PDB file of C-alpha atoms and ligand atoms in Angstrom:
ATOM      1  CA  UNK A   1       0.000   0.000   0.000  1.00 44.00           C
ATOM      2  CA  UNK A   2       0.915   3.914  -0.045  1.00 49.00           C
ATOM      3  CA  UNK A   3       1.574   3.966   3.577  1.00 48.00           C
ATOM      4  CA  UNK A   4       3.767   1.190   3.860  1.00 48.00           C
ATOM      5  CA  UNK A   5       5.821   2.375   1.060  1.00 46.00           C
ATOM      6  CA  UNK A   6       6.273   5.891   2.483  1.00 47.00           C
ATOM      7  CA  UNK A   7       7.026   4.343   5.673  1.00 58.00           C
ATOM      8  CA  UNK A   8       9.845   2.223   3.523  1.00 70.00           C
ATOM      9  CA  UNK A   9      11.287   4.970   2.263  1.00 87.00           C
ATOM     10  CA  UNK A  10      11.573   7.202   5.604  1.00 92.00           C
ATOM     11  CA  UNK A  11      14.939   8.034   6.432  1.00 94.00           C
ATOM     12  CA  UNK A  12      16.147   9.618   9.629  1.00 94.00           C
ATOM     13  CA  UNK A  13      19.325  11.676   9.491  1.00 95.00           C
ATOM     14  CA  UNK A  14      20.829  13.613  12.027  1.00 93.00           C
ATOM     15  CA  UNK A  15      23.236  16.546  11.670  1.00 93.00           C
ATOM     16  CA  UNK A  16      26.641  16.586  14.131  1.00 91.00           C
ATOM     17  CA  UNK A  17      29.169  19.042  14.786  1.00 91.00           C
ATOM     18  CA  UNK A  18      30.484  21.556  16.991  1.00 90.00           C
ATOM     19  CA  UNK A  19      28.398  24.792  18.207  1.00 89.00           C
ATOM     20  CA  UNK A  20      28.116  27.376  15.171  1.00 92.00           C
ATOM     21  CA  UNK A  21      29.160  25.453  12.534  1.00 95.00           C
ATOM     22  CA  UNK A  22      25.861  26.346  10.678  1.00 95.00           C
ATOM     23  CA  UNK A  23      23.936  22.624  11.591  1.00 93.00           C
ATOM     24  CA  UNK A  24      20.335  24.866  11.683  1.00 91.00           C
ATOM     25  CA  UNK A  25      21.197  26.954   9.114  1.00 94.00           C
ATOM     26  CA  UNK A  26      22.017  24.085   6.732  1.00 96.00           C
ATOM     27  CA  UNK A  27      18.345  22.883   7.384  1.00 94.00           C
ATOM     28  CA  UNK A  28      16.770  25.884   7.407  1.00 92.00           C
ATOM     29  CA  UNK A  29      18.669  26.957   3.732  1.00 95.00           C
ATOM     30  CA  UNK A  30      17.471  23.363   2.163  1.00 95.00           C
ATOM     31  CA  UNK A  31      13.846  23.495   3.607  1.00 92.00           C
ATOM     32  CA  UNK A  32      12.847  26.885   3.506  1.00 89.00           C
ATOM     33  CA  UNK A  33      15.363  28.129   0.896  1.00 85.00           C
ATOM     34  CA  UNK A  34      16.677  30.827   3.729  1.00 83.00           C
ATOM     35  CA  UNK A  35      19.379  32.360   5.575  1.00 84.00           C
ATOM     36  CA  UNK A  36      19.408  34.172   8.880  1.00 78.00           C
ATOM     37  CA  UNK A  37      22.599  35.739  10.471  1.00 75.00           C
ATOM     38  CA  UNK A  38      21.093  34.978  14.006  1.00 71.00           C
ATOM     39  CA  UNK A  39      19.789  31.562  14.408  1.00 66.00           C
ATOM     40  CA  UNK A  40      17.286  30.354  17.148  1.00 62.00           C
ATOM     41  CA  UNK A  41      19.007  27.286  18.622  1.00 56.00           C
ATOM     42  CA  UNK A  42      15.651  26.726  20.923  1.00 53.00           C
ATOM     43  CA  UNK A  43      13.034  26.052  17.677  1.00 45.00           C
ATOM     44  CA  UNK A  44      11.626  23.120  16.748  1.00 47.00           C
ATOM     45  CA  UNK A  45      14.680  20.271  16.466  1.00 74.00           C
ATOM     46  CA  UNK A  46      12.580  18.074  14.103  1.00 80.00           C
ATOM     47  CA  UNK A  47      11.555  18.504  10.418  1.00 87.00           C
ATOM     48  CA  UNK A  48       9.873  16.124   7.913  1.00 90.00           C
ATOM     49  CA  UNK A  49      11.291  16.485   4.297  1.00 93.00           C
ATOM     50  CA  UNK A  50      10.072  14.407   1.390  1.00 93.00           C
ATOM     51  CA  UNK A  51      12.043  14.086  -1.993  1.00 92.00           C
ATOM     52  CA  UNK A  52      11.378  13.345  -5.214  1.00 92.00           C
ATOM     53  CA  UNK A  53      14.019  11.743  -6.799  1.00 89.00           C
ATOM     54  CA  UNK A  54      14.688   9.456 -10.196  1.00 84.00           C
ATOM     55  CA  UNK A  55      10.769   8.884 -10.055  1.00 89.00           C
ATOM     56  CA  UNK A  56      11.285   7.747  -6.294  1.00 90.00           C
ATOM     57  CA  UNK A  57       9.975   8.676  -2.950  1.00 91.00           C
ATOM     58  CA  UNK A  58      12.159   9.759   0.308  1.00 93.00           C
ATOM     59  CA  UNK A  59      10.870  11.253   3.358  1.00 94.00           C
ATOM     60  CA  UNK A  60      13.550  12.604   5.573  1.00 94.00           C
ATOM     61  CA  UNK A  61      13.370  12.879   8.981  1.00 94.00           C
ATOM     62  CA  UNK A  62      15.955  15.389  10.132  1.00 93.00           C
ATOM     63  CA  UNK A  63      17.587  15.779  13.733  1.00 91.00           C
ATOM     64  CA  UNK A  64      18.844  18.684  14.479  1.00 86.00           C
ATOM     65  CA  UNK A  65      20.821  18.893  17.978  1.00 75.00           C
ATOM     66  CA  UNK A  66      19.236  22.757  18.396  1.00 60.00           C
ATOM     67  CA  UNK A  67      22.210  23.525  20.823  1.00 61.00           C
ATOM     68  CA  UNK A  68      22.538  20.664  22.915  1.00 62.00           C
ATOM     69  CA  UNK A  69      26.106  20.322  21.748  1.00 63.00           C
ATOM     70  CA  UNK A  70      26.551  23.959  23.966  1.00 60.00           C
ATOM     71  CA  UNK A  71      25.312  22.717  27.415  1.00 58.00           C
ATOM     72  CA  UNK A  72      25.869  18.715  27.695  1.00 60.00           C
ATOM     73  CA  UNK A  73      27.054  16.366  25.676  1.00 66.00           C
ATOM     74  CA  UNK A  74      24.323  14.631  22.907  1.00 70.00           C
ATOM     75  CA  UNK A  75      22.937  11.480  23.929  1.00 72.00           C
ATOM     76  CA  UNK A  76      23.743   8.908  21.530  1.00 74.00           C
ATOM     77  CA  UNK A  77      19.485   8.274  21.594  1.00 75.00           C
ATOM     78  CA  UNK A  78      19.830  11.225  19.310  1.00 79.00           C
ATOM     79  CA  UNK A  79      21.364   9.102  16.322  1.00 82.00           C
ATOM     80  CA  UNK A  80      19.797   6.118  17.355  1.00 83.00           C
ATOM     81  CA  UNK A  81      18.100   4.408  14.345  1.00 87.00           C
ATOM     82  CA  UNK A  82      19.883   7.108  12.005  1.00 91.00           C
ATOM     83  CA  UNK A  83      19.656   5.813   8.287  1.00 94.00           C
ATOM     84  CA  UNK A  84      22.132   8.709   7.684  1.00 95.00           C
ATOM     85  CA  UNK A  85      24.794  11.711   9.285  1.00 95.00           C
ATOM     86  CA  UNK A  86      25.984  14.964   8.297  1.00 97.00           C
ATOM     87  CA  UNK A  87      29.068  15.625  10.098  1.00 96.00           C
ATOM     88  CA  UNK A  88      29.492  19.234   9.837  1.00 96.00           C
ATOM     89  CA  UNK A  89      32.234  21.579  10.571  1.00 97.00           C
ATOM     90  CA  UNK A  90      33.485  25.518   9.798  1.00 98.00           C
ATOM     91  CA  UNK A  91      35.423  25.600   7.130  1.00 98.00           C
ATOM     92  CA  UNK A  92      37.396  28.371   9.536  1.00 98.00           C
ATOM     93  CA  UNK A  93      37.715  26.584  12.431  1.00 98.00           C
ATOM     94  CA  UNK A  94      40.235  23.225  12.772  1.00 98.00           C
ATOM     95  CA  UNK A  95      38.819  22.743  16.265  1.00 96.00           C
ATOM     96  CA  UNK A  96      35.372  22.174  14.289  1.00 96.00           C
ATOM     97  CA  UNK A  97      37.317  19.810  11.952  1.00 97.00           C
ATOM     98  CA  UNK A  98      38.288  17.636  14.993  1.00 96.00           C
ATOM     99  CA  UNK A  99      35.265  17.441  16.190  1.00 93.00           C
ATOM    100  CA  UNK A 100      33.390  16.367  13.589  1.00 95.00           C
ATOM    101  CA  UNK A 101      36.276  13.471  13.341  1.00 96.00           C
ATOM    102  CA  UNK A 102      35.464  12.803  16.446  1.00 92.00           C
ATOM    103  CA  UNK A 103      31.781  12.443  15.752  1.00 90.00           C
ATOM    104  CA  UNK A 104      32.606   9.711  13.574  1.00 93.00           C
ATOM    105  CA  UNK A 105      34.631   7.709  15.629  1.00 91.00           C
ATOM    106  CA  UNK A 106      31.582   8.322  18.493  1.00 87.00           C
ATOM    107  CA  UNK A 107      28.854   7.286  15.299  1.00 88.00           C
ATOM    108  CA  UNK A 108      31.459   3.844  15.172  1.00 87.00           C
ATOM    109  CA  UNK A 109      31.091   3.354  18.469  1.00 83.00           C
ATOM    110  CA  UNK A 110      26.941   2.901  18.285  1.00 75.00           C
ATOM    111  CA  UNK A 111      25.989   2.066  14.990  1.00 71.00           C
ATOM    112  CA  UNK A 112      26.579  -1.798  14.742  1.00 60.00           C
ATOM    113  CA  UNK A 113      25.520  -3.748  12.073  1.00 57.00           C
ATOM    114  CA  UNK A 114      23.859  -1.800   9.580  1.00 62.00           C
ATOM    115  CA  UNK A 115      25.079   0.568   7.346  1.00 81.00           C
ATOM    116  CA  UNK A 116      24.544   4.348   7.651  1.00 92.00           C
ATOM    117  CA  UNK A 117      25.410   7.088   4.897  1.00 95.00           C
ATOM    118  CA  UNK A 118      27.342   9.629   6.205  1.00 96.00           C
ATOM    119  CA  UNK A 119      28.881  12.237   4.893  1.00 97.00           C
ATOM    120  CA  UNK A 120      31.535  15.110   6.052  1.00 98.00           C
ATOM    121  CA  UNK A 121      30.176  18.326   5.540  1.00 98.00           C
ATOM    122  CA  UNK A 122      32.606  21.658   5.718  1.00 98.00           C
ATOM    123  CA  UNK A 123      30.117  24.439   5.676  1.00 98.00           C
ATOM    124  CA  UNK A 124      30.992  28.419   5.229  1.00 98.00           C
ATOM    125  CA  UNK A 125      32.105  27.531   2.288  1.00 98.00           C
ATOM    126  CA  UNK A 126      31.404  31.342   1.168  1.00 98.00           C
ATOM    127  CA  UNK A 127      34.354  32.308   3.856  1.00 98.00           C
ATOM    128  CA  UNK A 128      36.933  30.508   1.616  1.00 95.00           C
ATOM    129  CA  UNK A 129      39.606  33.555   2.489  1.00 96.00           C
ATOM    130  CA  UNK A 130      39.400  32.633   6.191  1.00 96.00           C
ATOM    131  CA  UNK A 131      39.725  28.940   5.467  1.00 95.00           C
ATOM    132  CA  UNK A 132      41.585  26.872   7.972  1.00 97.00           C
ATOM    133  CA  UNK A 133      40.659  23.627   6.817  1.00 98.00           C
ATOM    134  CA  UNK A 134      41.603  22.258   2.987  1.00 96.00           C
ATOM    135  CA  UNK A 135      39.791  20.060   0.959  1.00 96.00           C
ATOM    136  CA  UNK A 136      42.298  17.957   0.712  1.00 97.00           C
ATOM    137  CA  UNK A 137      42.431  17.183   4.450  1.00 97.00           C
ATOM    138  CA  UNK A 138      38.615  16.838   4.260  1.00 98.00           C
ATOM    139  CA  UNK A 139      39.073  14.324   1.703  1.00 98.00           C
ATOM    140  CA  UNK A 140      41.702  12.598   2.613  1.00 98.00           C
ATOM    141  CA  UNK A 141      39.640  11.750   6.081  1.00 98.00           C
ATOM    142  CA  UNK A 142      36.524  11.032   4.225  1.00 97.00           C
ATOM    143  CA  UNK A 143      38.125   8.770   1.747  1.00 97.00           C
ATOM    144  CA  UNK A 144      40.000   6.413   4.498  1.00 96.00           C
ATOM    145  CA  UNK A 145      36.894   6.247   6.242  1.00 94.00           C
ATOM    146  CA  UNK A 146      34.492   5.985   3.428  1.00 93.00           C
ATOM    147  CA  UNK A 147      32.237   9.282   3.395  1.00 96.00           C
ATOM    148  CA  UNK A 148      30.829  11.333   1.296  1.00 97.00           C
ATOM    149  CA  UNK A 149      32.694  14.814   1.326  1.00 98.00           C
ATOM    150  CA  UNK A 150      31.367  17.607   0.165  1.00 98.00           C
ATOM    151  CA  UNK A 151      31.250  21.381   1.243  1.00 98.00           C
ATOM    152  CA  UNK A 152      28.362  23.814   1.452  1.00 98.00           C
ATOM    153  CA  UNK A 153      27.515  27.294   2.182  1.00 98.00           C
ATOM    154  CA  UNK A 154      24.064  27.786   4.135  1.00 98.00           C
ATOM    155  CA  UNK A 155      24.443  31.433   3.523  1.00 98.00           C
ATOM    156  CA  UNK A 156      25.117  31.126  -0.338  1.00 98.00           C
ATOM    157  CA  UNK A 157      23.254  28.082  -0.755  1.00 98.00           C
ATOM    158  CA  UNK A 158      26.336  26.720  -2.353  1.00 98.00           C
ATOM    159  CA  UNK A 159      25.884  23.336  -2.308  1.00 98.00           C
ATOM    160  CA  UNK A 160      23.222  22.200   0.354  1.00 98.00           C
ATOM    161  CA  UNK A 161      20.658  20.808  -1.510  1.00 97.00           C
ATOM    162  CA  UNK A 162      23.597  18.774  -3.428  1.00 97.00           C
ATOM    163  CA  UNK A 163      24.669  17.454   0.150  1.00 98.00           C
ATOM    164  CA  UNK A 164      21.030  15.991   1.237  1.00 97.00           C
ATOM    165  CA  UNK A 165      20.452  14.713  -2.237  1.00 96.00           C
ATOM    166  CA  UNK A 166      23.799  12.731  -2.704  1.00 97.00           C
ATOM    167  CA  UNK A 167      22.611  11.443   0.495  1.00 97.00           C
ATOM    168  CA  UNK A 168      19.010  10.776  -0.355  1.00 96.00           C
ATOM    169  CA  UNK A 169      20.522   8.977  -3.824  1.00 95.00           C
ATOM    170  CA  UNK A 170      22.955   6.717  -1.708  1.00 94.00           C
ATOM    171  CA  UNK A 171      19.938   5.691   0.358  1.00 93.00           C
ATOM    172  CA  UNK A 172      17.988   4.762  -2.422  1.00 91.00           C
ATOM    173  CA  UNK A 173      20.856   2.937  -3.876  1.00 89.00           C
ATOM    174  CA  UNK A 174      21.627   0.711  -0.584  1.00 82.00           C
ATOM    175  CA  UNK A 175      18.342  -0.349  -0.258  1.00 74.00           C
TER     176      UNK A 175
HETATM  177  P1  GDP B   1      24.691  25.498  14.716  1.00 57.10           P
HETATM  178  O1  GDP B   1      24.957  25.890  16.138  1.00 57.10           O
HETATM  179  O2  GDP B   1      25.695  24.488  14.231  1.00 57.10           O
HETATM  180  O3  GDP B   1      23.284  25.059  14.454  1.00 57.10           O
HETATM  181  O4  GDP B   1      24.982  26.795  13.825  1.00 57.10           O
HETATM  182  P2  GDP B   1      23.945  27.912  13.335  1.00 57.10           P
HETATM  183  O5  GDP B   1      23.138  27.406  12.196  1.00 57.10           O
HETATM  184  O6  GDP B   1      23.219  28.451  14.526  1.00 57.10           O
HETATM  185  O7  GDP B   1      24.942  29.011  12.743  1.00 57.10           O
HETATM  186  C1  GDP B   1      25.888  29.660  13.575  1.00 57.10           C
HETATM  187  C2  GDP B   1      26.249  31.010  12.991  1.00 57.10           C
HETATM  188  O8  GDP B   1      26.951  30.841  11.754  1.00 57.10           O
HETATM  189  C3  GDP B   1      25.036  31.897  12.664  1.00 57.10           C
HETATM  190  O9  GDP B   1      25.381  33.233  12.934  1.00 57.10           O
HETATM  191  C4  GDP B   1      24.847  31.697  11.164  1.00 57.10           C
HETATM  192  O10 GDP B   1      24.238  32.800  10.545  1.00 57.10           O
HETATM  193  C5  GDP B   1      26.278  31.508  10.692  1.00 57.10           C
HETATM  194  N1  GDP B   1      26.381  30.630   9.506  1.00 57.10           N
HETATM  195  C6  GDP B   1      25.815  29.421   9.306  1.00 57.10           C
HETATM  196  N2  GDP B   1      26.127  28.931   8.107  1.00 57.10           N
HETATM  197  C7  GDP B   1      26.929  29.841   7.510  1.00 57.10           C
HETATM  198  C8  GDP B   1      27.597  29.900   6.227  1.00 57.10           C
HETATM  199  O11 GDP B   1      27.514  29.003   5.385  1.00 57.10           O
HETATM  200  N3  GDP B   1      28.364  31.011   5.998  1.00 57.10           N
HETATM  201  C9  GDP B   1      28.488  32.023   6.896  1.00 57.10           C
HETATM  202  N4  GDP B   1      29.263  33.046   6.558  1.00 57.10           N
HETATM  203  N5  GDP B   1      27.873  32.000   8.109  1.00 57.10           N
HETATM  204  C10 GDP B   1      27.112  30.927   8.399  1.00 57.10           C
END
């Protein structure tokens, strides 16, 4: 039936990374096309997202941490049952670039068994100048580990929609 496809093809992803990095602002850019330069961390932390893609289906579920990652550390009930990850740093910040490393070794730790797309995602792409992190570091990680590696700009756009899409395909494709 309908409903048991949709429910097939229901993904949940979360989003990790270090405070600021741009984790809301990434969903807000892909779901509502916008950009704000001060971002409620305290709003709603859940969002349903479907795609249409090569004549398929996908409903995303996306996690957002809405500033946990401030106060206390995330429970790992957060990524729980995650079909998918978007380990996210600052372009300008290496301290965000260990941290999201970090995030993967933490994602190892808890996700037995089945696979889970995930992919490294250096945001601020549009502050290139103040870059701290290269691409070729990024890559380097994400190819020994097997990610996806890709880099965005939530306040361009640059990017994002490519990020959750890649994903969404790479879904499809494992399933
Ligand atoms: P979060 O804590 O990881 O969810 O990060 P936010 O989405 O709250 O973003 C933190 C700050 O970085 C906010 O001031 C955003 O406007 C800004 N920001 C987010 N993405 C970008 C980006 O791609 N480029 C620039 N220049 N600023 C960004």
């Amino acid at each position: 039936s309908t409903s048991e496809r949709q429910k097939e093809n229901s993904f949940k992803l979360v989003l990790l990374g270090s405070a600021d990095v741009g984790k809301s602002s990434l969903v807000l850019r892909y779901i509502r096309d916008d950009f704000l330069e001060t971002v409620s961390t305290t709003g709603c932390a859940f969002f349903s997202h479907r795609v249409y893609l090569q004549g398929k289906i996908l409903d995303f579920e996306i996690w957002d941490t809405a500033g946990q990652e401030r106060y206390h550390s995330v429970s790992h009930l957060y990524y729980r049952g995650a079909s998918a990850a978007l380990l996210v740093y600052d372009i300008t910040s290496k301290e965000s670039f260990s941290r999201a490393q970090l995030w993967f070794q933490e994602l190892q730790k808890y996700v037995f068994g089945g696979e889970m797309v995930i992919a490294l995602v250096g945001n601020k792409g549009d502050l290139q100048d103040k870059g701290k992190v290269s691409r070729e570091d990024a890559q380097a990680f994400a190819e020994q580990k097997g990610l996806l590696c890709m880099e965005t700009s939530a306040k361009t756009g640059d990017g994002v929609k490519e990020v959750f899409e890649t994903v969404a395909h790479e879904l499809l494709a494992s399933e």
